[in-house]
């Protein structure tokens, strides 16, 4: 192939020829060439493999690292939050309402929102309020309009409902007997055509929008007095509005955001949800000067009575010296609405899943609440314990601030309570006066941490004991002769009617006429004289200056106490031993004060007011103050009416359950 | 044809190889920059922009908090470490401008601050302002451990960590809660499923891998790099505390299950015993802490904590463990001064030391633990025979926990510790317990020589 080389004419081929020559040369060394080629291929293959491996390695390393970091910081409890289905997309709700003698139910879009077929329960008009934009149930009530005054409550409720809400009515059993004209007119104004003519044992269902259209109404007349109307089933459609239309347009502040959340969920709280000038939800009461209870945690014990809780928290947050950060609401049960109320006021709330029944449940709820309170505020030496059915006096914290040091320093004290069991309108007078009493009143009180942690918590009654916590706390094994400090005029007011332990009559008789302090900044009198020994000196001084009343008169008569003001009187009753309260109970009964069990005594002495005079009652000879009795005076003895014993026994049980 | 093929193949292979090589290079660089951002920024440390970013972010953050009156203090280990070296100088220096940005510009990804929960009101306004200032923020909430011990209480979840991110720097705000036992607690940082796990490199945070327990620190207001900031008064002891701050929560759920099986003894005797044991433990903790001696709950007391979160009412005594290297001669006089007379002393510092003090009806036993290469042991002595026993434990480290309103140590590896001591059946309560034969980790260890008895068996 040498002859190729001397061919310079073909210039462009020169390079190529050089290449070819090189190739040729190589070709000549075939073996070497082959080797090089294979070597190159091998080398390339190895490079490729190494590359792939490296990429895989780095990838895995990076992945592992990520994985690890994720695992380290992952919540072990993978709270898979079920996505909430927005029902907003739907424009129309199917509503079914059923009314009959023994059963009512309401279904919204196939979901039963009310079903009541219990016997002897749920009689009257059931009302359900739906949010017109979301279709959520905002309130559920039943008004037993067979009974008196329930229709008034219903009118009140219906008036509170915001315009535009969807109202569903259905009657169970009977709902017309005490349904008065006013109530019927309100129903008529909602668009009901039947309501004005509702009569005995009629069945009735009605769906309408407040201040707007009617979606449907059905009625079945009762053919005769002894029979009920036929069951009626109303099926209708409700058109939803947009969310914007269903909300008020309050200025966008943190408070109003809370309000908005609350008002779109629940109904029946009146002006707090008014679009125009809503009631404030922040109160900013004047701070207390030198507030000794600013750092004391406040535990509010609540059940499922959100309207009560709402009223209670309003009064609590309006009290001077309140520190909202220290307030925790403990809700007995997994209820939403009380929690909504708590969040409305920006407080913290804790729900307690019930573990036992009735009274034992209350008792366990108390224990859990108290323990949690001291856990959450480990620095606290005390805790204020309140219940959801109390109004709190404007000077509640001022009262505690002035007296709490006694609880810290005087070992003979068991508690400070805001409630005077005997402080009725006609028996309490002096907002600056305090007493020591052997009975623990509860209803707004202060508990010392050491008492709870060292004594009460370790032996708190277990659920199977079914004990009332307050009765248990009053037992001598727990109280150990210690006393509570109470004011003459209560700093709390018990407004609860419908509770586990309450009925209407009972409340009317024993709680309604209780005196409640409304004066702010009361300067307490002589707080130091409440200490154990000082108090004895004080009592002796009082008894020394007291005028002995005419023991020949009937102590129940008004004339027993002279028509004076500001004097101190004493009377002596028979009290054979420490536990002999026969005469006292009769006296309490005729004075219309707490007589269901013995309250408010201190060593056989009771202190109250009659006709604006301080009125002392000494039990002779059991009381150590008996020595003050002039020898000429015979202690008064009042016999219990023998026949009424059975009648007395019933409220006595109720008394045992009073908290 | 064949030749061409071969050439083509060769060329193709070289090309692939080249592509791979390039790819690999890119990948490697990417990987490096991801992994060692810190390392890279260290290299870039000289660039003033990067440094001052950190300082600016910290300054903005401090401004944000002070505008909302929220007091925070610096707990960043890196900065505190630097500060600690120049503490005297920083303390004494006046407010004059510092010549260089020495601390807050130090290369790092985060700056960590602490916030005491009770000093602020959880205002939403803070976050609005933060957003306006350009911060992105992340809030990590979880269950409130203070309610964990309670039956069936469900409170609101509490915020445990906040992370504020601005530009390339992030602020980690750890929320501390006061707990029973007079200490501060912070929670672990755990991301919920929907959270952005790339928000910051969580793994590099200094706080949050475990929950931690701390003493309430004394604070000092200083001016560092022209920023006024609160720091722990003694940064080095804070850093020391931080390195052993891991906290274990009591196993409340298991304890509840235990009480379901074996109802608690609420007789007056056991209530009384628990009360006394609690006050003895408080007194012992006070005494030992004053001496600076590290101790932990041992034997029955540890079992009580682990199994039922309470003192075992029939256990009759309180047991503590101390490493022999922490032994101090003042221990005995200190206890006597505290009103706890020495009841007996067995063994000697070199071997099987054990002290017993008499409390009010309740005995306090202190066992000293000897560390070997692969295990830890403590000794026992039978007074009448001079017999020695040895109790073996696997190696363990110490964690904080809360017990009867006290912050105390327990072995972190509690299960192994309890199992070594009480065997696999530790969940079953036993009323009779013989310390010489019942423990599953007991070994005979010979007899004390008679001539040493006076020294190694002292009974008062």
Coordinates of N, CA and C in Angstrom, one line a residue, chain A residues 107-291:
Chain A
X107 N -84.2 14.8 60.2 CA -83.1 14.4 59.5 C -82.8 15.5 58.4
X108 N -81.5 15.8 58.4 CA -81.0 16.8 57.4 C -80.1 16.1 56.5
X109 N -80.4 16.1 55.2 CA -79.6 15.4 54.2 C -79.3 14.0 54.6
X110 N -80.3 13.3 55.2 CA -80.1 11.9 55.5 C -79.5 11.7 56.9
X111 N -78.9 12.7 57.5 CA -78.3 12.6 58.8 C -79.4 12.9 59.9
X112 N -79.6 12.0 60.8 CA -80.5 12.3 61.9 C -79.9 13.3 62.9
X113 N -80.5 14.4 63.0 CA -80.0 15.4 63.9 C -80.8 15.5 65.2
X114 N -82.0 14.9 65.2 CA -82.8 14.8 66.4 C -83.5 13.5 66.3
X115 N -83.5 12.7 67.4 CA -84.4 11.5 67.5 C -84.7 11.3 68.9
X116 N -86.0 11.4 69.2 CA -86.4 11.2 70.6 C -87.6 10.3 70.6
X117 N -87.4 9.1 71.1 CA -88.5 8.2 71.3 C -88.6 7.7 72.7
X118 N -87.9 8.4 73.6 CA -87.9 8.0 75.0 C -89.3 8.2 75.6
X119 N -89.7 7.3 76.5 CA -91.0 7.4 77.1 C -90.9 8.5 78.2
X120 N -92.0 9.1 78.4 CA -92.1 10.1 79.5 C -91.0 11.2 79.4
X121 N -90.6 11.5 78.3 CA -89.5 12.5 78.2 C -89.7 13.2 76.9
X122 N -89.2 14.4 76.8 CA -89.1 15.2 75.6 C -90.5 15.6 75.1
X123 N -91.4 15.7 76.0 CA -92.8 16.2 75.6 C -92.7 17.7 75.2
X124 N -93.5 18.1 74.2 CA -93.6 19.5 73.9 C -93.0 19.8 72.5
X125 N -92.6 21.1 72.3 CA -92.2 21.5 71.0 C -90.7 21.4 70.9
X126 N -90.2 20.6 70.0 CA -88.7 20.6 69.7 C -88.4 21.6 68.7
X127 N -87.3 22.3 68.9 CA -86.9 23.4 68.0 C -85.4 23.1 67.6
X128 N -85.2 23.1 66.3 CA -83.8 23.0 65.8 C -83.4 24.2 65.0
X129 N -82.3 24.7 65.2 CA -81.8 25.9 64.4 C -80.7 25.4 63.5
X130 N -80.8 25.7 62.2 CA -79.7 25.3 61.3 C -79.1 26.6 60.7
X131 N -77.8 26.5 60.5 CA -77.1 27.6 59.8 C -77.6 27.6 58.3
X132 N -78.0 28.8 57.9 CA -78.6 28.9 56.6 C -77.5 28.7 55.4
X133 N -76.2 28.8 55.8 CA -75.2 28.7 54.8 C -74.6 27.3 54.8
X134 N -74.4 26.7 55.9 CA -73.8 25.4 56.0 C -74.7 24.2 56.3
X135 N -75.8 24.5 56.9 CA -76.7 23.5 57.2 C -76.4 22.8 58.6
X136 N -75.4 23.3 59.3 CA -75.0 22.8 60.6 C -76.1 23.1 61.6
X137 N -76.2 22.2 62.6 CA -77.2 22.4 63.7 C -76.5 23.4 64.6
X138 N -77.2 24.5 64.9 CA -76.6 25.5 65.8 C -77.3 25.4 67.2
X139 N -78.4 25.0 67.3 CA -79.1 24.9 68.6 C -80.2 23.8 68.5
X140 N -80.4 23.2 69.6 CA -81.4 22.2 69.7 C -82.1 22.4 71.1
X141 N -83.4 22.6 71.1 CA -84.1 22.8 72.4 C -85.4 22.1 72.4
X142 N -85.9 21.8 73.6 CA -87.3 21.3 73.7 C -88.0 22.1 74.7
X143 N -89.2 22.6 74.4 CA -89.9 23.4 75.3 C -91.2 22.6 75.6
X144 N -91.3 22.3 76.9 CA -92.5 21.5 77.3 C -93.7 22.4 77.4
X145 N -94.3 22.8 76.3 CA -95.3 23.8 76.4 C -96.6 23.2 76.8
X146 N -96.6 21.9 77.3 CA -97.8 21.4 78.0 C -97.8 22.0 79.4
X147 N -96.6 22.3 79.9 CA -96.5 22.9 81.2 C -96.4 24.4 81.1
X148 N -96.8 25.1 82.2 CA -96.8 26.6 82.2 C -95.4 27.2 82.1
X149 N -95.3 28.3 81.5 CA -94.1 29.2 81.4 C -93.1 28.7 80.4
X150 N -93.3 27.5 79.9 CA -92.3 27.0 79.0 C -92.4 27.8 77.6
X151 N -93.6 28.2 77.4 CA -93.8 29.0 76.1 C -93.1 30.3 76.2
X152 N -93.0 30.9 77.4 CA -92.3 32.1 77.5 C -90.8 31.9 77.2
X153 N -90.3 30.8 77.7 CA -88.9 30.5 77.4 C -88.7 30.3 75.9
X154 N -89.7 29.7 75.3 CA -89.5 29.5 73.9 C -89.5 30.8 73.1
X155 N -90.4 31.7 73.5 CA -90.5 33.0 72.8 C -89.1 33.7 73.0
X156 N -88.6 33.7 74.2 CA -87.3 34.3 74.5 C -86.3 33.7 73.6
X157 N -86.3 32.4 73.5 CA -85.3 31.7 72.6 C -85.4 32.1 71.2
X158 N -86.7 32.1 70.7 CA -86.9 32.4 69.3 C -86.5 33.9 68.9
X159 N -86.7 34.7 69.9 CA -86.4 36.1 69.7 C -84.9 36.3 69.6
X160 N -84.1 35.4 70.2 CA -82.7 35.6 70.2 C -82.1 35.1 68.9
X161 N -82.8 34.3 68.2 CA -82.2 33.7 67.0 C -82.0 34.8 65.9
X162 N -80.9 34.7 65.3 CA -80.6 35.7 64.3 C -81.5 35.5 63.0
X163 N -81.8 36.6 62.4 CA -82.6 36.5 61.1 C -81.8 35.7 60.1
X164 N -82.6 35.0 59.3 CA -82.0 34.2 58.3 C -81.8 32.7 58.6
X165 N -81.7 32.4 59.9 CA -81.5 31.0 60.4 C -82.7 30.2 60.0
X166 N -82.4 28.9 59.8 CA -83.5 28.0 59.5 C -84.0 27.3 60.7
X167 N -85.3 27.4 60.9 CA -85.9 26.9 62.2 C -86.8 25.6 61.8
X168 N -86.6 24.6 62.6 CA -87.4 23.4 62.4 C -88.2 23.1 63.7
X169 N -89.5 23.0 63.6 CA -90.3 22.7 64.8 C -91.0 21.3 64.6
X170 N -91.1 20.6 65.7 CA -91.9 19.4 65.7 C -92.5 19.1 67.1
X171 N -93.6 18.6 67.2 CA -94.3 18.4 68.5 C -94.2 16.9 68.8
X172 N -93.8 16.6 70.1 CA -93.9 15.3 70.6 C -95.0 15.2 71.6
X173 N -95.9 14.3 71.5 CA -96.9 14.1 72.5 C -97.9 15.2 72.6
X174 N -97.6 16.3 73.3 CA -98.5 17.4 73.5 C -97.7 18.7 73.6
X175 N -98.1 19.7 72.8 CA -97.4 20.9 72.9 C -98.2 22.2 72.9
X176 N -99.5 22.0 73.2 CA -100.4 23.2 73.0 C -101.0 23.7 74.3
X177 N -101.0 22.8 75.3 CA -101.8 23.1 76.5 C -101.5 24.5 77.1
X178 N -100.2 24.7 77.3 CA -99.8 26.0 77.8 C -99.1 26.9 76.8
X179 N -99.5 26.7 75.5 CA -98.9 27.5 74.5 C -99.8 28.8 74.3
X180 N -99.4 29.9 74.9 CA -100.3 31.1 75.0 C -100.3 31.9 73.7
X181 N -101.1 32.9 73.7 CA -101.3 33.7 72.5 C -100.0 34.3 72.0
X182 N -99.2 34.8 73.0 CA -97.9 35.5 72.6 C -97.1 34.5 71.8
X183 N -96.9 33.3 72.3 CA -96.1 32.3 71.6 C -96.7 32.0 70.3
X184 N -98.0 31.8 70.2 CA -98.6 31.5 68.9 C -98.4 32.6 67.9
X185 N -98.4 33.8 68.4 CA -98.2 34.9 67.5 C -96.8 34.9 66.9
X186 N -95.8 34.6 67.8 CA -94.4 34.5 67.4 C -94.3 33.5 66.3
X187 N -94.9 32.3 66.5 CA -94.9 31.2 65.5 C -95.5 31.7 64.2
X188 N -96.6 32.4 64.4 CA -97.3 32.9 63.2 C -96.4 33.9 62.4
X189 N -95.7 34.7 63.2 CA -94.9 35.7 62.5 C -93.7 35.0 61.7
X190 N -93.4 33.8 62.1 CA -92.4 33.1 61.4 C -92.9 32.5 60.1
X191 N -94.2 32.6 60.0 CA -94.8 32.1 58.7 C -95.7 30.9 58.9
X192 N -95.9 30.4 60.1 CA -96.7 29.2 60.3 C -98.2 29.6 60.2
X193 N -98.9 28.8 59.4 CA -100.4 29.1 59.3 C -101.2 28.3 60.3
X194 N -100.6 27.2 60.8 CA -101.3 26.4 61.7 C -101.2 26.8 63.1
X195 N -100.0 27.4 63.5 CA -99.7 27.6 64.9 C -100.9 28.3 65.7
X196 N -101.5 29.3 65.1 CA -102.6 30.0 65.9 C -103.7 29.0 66.2
X197 N -103.8 28.0 65.5 CA -105.0 27.1 65.8 C -104.5 25.7 66.3
X198 N -103.3 25.7 66.8 CA -102.8 24.4 67.4 C -103.7 24.1 68.6
X199 N -104.1 22.8 68.7 CA -104.9 22.5 69.9 C -104.4 21.1 70.4
X200 N -105.1 20.8 71.4 CA -104.8 19.6 72.3 C -104.4 18.3 71.4
X201 N -103.2 17.9 71.7 CA -102.7 16.7 71.1 C -102.7 16.7 69.5
X202 N -102.6 17.9 69.0 CA -102.3 18.0 67.5 C -100.9 17.6 67.2
X203 N -100.6 17.0 66.1 CA -99.3 16.8 65.6 C -98.9 17.9 64.6
X204 N -97.7 18.4 64.7 CA -97.4 19.6 63.9 C -95.9 19.6 63.5
X205 N -95.5 19.8 62.3 CA -94.1 20.1 61.9 C -94.1 21.3 61.1
X206 N -93.0 22.0 61.2 CA -92.9 23.3 60.5 C -91.4 23.6 60.2
X207 N -91.1 24.0 59.0 CA -89.7 24.4 58.6 C -89.8 25.7 58.0
X208 N -89.0 26.7 58.5 CA -89.1 28.0 57.9 C -87.8 28.8 58.2
X209 N -87.6 29.9 57.5 CA -86.5 30.7 57.7 C -86.9 31.9 58.6
X210 N -86.1 32.2 59.6 CA -86.5 33.4 60.4 C -86.5 34.6 59.6
X211 N -87.6 35.3 59.5 CA -87.8 36.5 58.8 C -87.8 36.3 57.3
X212 N -88.2 35.1 56.9 CA -88.1 34.8 55.4 C -89.2 33.7 55.0
X213 N -88.8 33.0 54.1 CA -89.7 32.0 53.5 C -90.1 30.8 54.4
X214 N -91.2 30.2 54.0 CA -91.6 29.0 54.7 C -91.3 27.8 53.8
X215 N -90.6 26.8 54.3 CA -90.3 25.6 53.5 C -91.3 24.5 53.5
X216 N -92.1 24.5 54.6 CA -93.1 23.5 54.6 C -93.8 23.4 56.0
X217 N -95.0 23.0 56.0 CA -95.7 22.8 57.3 C -96.7 21.7 57.1
X218 N -96.8 20.9 58.2 CA -97.8 19.8 58.1 C -98.4 19.7 59.5
X219 N -99.7 19.3 59.5 CA -100.4 19.3 60.7 C -101.4 18.2 60.7
X220 N -101.6 17.6 61.9 CA -102.6 16.5 61.9 C -103.5 16.8 63.2
X221 N -104.7 17.0 63.0 CA -105.6 17.4 64.1 C -106.0 16.2 64.9
X222 N -106.0 16.4 66.2 CA -106.5 15.3 67.1 C -108.0 15.2 66.9
X223 N -108.5 14.0 66.6 CA -109.9 13.8 66.4 C -110.7 13.9 67.7
X224 N -110.1 13.5 68.8 CA -110.9 13.5 70.1 C -110.0 13.8 71.2
X225 N -110.5 14.2 72.4 CA -109.7 14.6 73.5 C -108.8 13.4 73.9
X226 N -109.3 12.2 73.8 CA -108.5 11.1 74.3 C -107.5 10.5 73.3
X227 N -107.5 11.0 72.1 CA -106.6 10.5 71.2 C -105.7 11.6 70.6
X228 N -104.6 11.1 70.0 CA -103.7 12.0 69.4 C -103.9 12.2 67.9
X229 N -103.4 13.2 67.3 CA -103.5 13.3 65.9 C -102.6 12.3 65.2
X230 N -102.8 12.0 64.0 CA -102.0 11.0 63.3 C -100.6 11.5 63.1
X231 N -99.6 10.6 63.1 CA -98.2 11.1 62.9 C -98.1 11.8 61.6
X232 N -97.3 12.9 61.6 CA -97.0 13.6 60.3 C -95.6 13.5 60.0
X233 N -95.3 13.4 58.7 CA -93.9 13.4 58.2 C -93.8 14.5 57.1
X234 N -93.0 15.5 57.4 CA -92.8 16.6 56.4 C -91.5 16.4 55.7
X235 N -91.5 16.3 54.4 CA -90.3 16.3 53.6 C -90.2 17.5 52.8
X236 N -89.1 18.2 52.9 CA -89.0 19.5 52.2 C -87.6 19.8 51.8
X237 N -87.4 20.8 51.0 CA -86.0 21.2 50.6 C -85.8 22.6 51.1
X238 N -84.5 22.8 51.5 CA -84.2 24.2 52.0 C -83.0 24.6 51.1
X239 N -83.1 25.8 50.6 CA -82.1 26.4 49.8 C -81.1 27.1 50.7
X240 N -79.8 26.7 50.5 CA -78.8 27.4 51.3 C -78.3 28.7 50.7
X241 N -77.9 29.6 51.5 CA -77.4 30.9 51.0 C -75.9 30.8 51.0
X242 N -75.2 31.8 50.6 CA -73.8 31.8 50.7 C -73.3 32.2 52.1
X243 N -72.1 31.8 52.4 CA -71.5 32.0 53.7 C -71.5 33.5 54.1
X244 N -71.2 34.3 53.1 CA -71.1 35.8 53.3 C -72.4 36.3 53.8
X245 N -73.5 35.8 53.2 CA -74.8 36.3 53.5 C -75.2 35.9 54.9
X246 N -74.6 34.8 55.4 CA -75.0 34.3 56.7 C -74.2 34.9 57.8
X247 N -73.2 35.7 57.5 CA -72.4 36.2 58.6 C -72.6 37.7 58.7
X248 N -72.2 38.2 59.9 CA -72.2 39.6 60.1 C -70.9 40.2 59.7
X249 N -70.9 41.5 59.4 CA -69.7 42.1 59.0 C -69.1 43.0 60.0
X250 N -68.5 42.3 61.0 CA -67.9 43.0 62.1 C -66.5 43.4 61.6
X251 N -65.9 44.5 62.2 CA -64.5 44.8 61.9 C -63.6 43.6 62.2
X252 N -62.6 43.5 61.4 CA -61.7 42.3 61.5 C -60.7 42.5 62.6
X253 N -61.1 42.0 63.8 CA -60.1 42.0 64.9 C -60.0 40.6 65.5
X254 N -59.1 40.4 66.3 CA -58.9 39.1 66.9 C -60.2 38.7 67.7
X255 N -60.8 39.7 68.4 CA -62.0 39.4 69.2 C -63.1 39.0 68.2
X256 N -63.3 39.7 67.2 CA -64.4 39.5 66.3 C -64.2 38.2 65.5
X257 N -62.9 37.8 65.3 CA -62.7 36.5 64.7 C -63.2 35.4 65.6
X258 N -63.0 35.5 66.9 CA -63.5 34.6 67.8 C -65.0 34.6 67.8
X259 N -65.5 35.8 67.8 CA -67.0 35.9 67.8 C -67.6 35.3 66.5
X260 N -67.0 35.5 65.4 CA -67.5 35.0 64.1 C -67.5 33.4 64.2
X261 N -66.4 32.9 64.7 CA -66.3 31.4 64.8 C -67.5 30.9 65.6
X262 N -67.7 31.6 66.8 CA -68.7 31.1 67.7 C -70.1 31.3 67.1
X263 N -70.4 32.4 66.5 CA -71.7 32.7 66.0 C -72.1 31.9 64.8
X264 N -71.1 31.4 64.1 CA -71.5 30.6 62.9 C -71.7 29.1 63.4
X265 N -71.4 28.8 64.6 CA -71.6 27.5 65.1 C -72.8 27.3 65.9
X266 N -73.1 28.2 66.8 CA -74.2 28.0 67.8 C -75.1 29.2 67.8
X267 N -76.3 28.9 68.3 CA -77.4 30.0 68.4 C -77.9 30.0 69.8
X268 N -78.6 31.0 70.1 CA -79.3 31.1 71.4 C -78.5 31.8 72.4
X269 N -77.5 32.7 72.0 CA -76.8 33.4 73.0 C -77.1 34.9 72.9
X270 N -78.1 35.3 72.1 CA -78.6 36.6 72.1 C -77.6 37.6 71.5
X271 N -77.4 38.7 72.1 CA -76.8 39.9 71.4 C -75.3 39.7 71.2
X272 N -74.7 38.6 71.7 CA -73.3 38.5 71.4 C -73.1 38.3 69.9
X273 N -74.1 37.8 69.3 CA -74.0 37.6 67.8 C -74.8 38.6 67.0
X274 N -75.2 39.7 67.6 CA -75.9 40.7 66.8 C -75.0 41.3 65.8
X275 N -75.5 41.6 64.6 CA -74.6 42.2 63.7 C -74.3 43.6 64.1
X276 N -75.3 44.2 64.7 CA -75.1 45.6 65.1 C -74.9 45.7 66.6
X277 N -73.9 46.4 67.0 CA -73.5 46.5 68.4 C -73.6 45.3 69.2
X278 N -72.8 44.3 68.8 CA -72.9 43.0 69.6 C -72.3 43.3 71.0
X279 N -72.8 42.5 72.0 CA -72.3 42.5 73.3 C -70.8 42.3 73.3
X280 N -70.1 43.0 74.1 CA -68.6 42.7 74.2 C -68.3 41.4 74.7
X281 N -67.2 40.8 74.3 CA -66.8 39.5 74.8 C -65.5 39.7 75.6
X282 N -65.0 41.0 75.7 CA -63.9 41.2 76.5 C -64.3 42.4 77.4
X283 N -64.0 42.2 78.7 CA -64.6 43.1 79.7 C -63.6 44.1 80.3
X284 N -62.4 43.8 80.4 CA -61.4 44.7 81.0 C -61.9 45.4 82.3
X285 N -62.3 44.6 83.3 CA -62.7 45.3 84.5 C -61.4 46.0 85.1
X286 N -61.7 46.9 86.0 CA -60.6 47.6 86.7 C -59.7 46.6 87.4
X287 N -58.4 46.8 87.2 CA -57.5 45.9 88.0 C -57.6 46.2 89.5
X288 N -57.3 45.2 90.3 CA -57.3 45.4 91.7 C -55.9 45.9 92.2
X289 N -56.0 46.8 93.1 CA -54.7 47.3 93.6 C -54.2 46.2 94.6
X290 N -52.9 45.9 94.5 CA -52.3 44.9 95.4 C -53.1 43.6 95.4
X291 N -53.3 43.1 94.2 CA -54.1 41.9 94.1 C -53.3 40.7 94.5

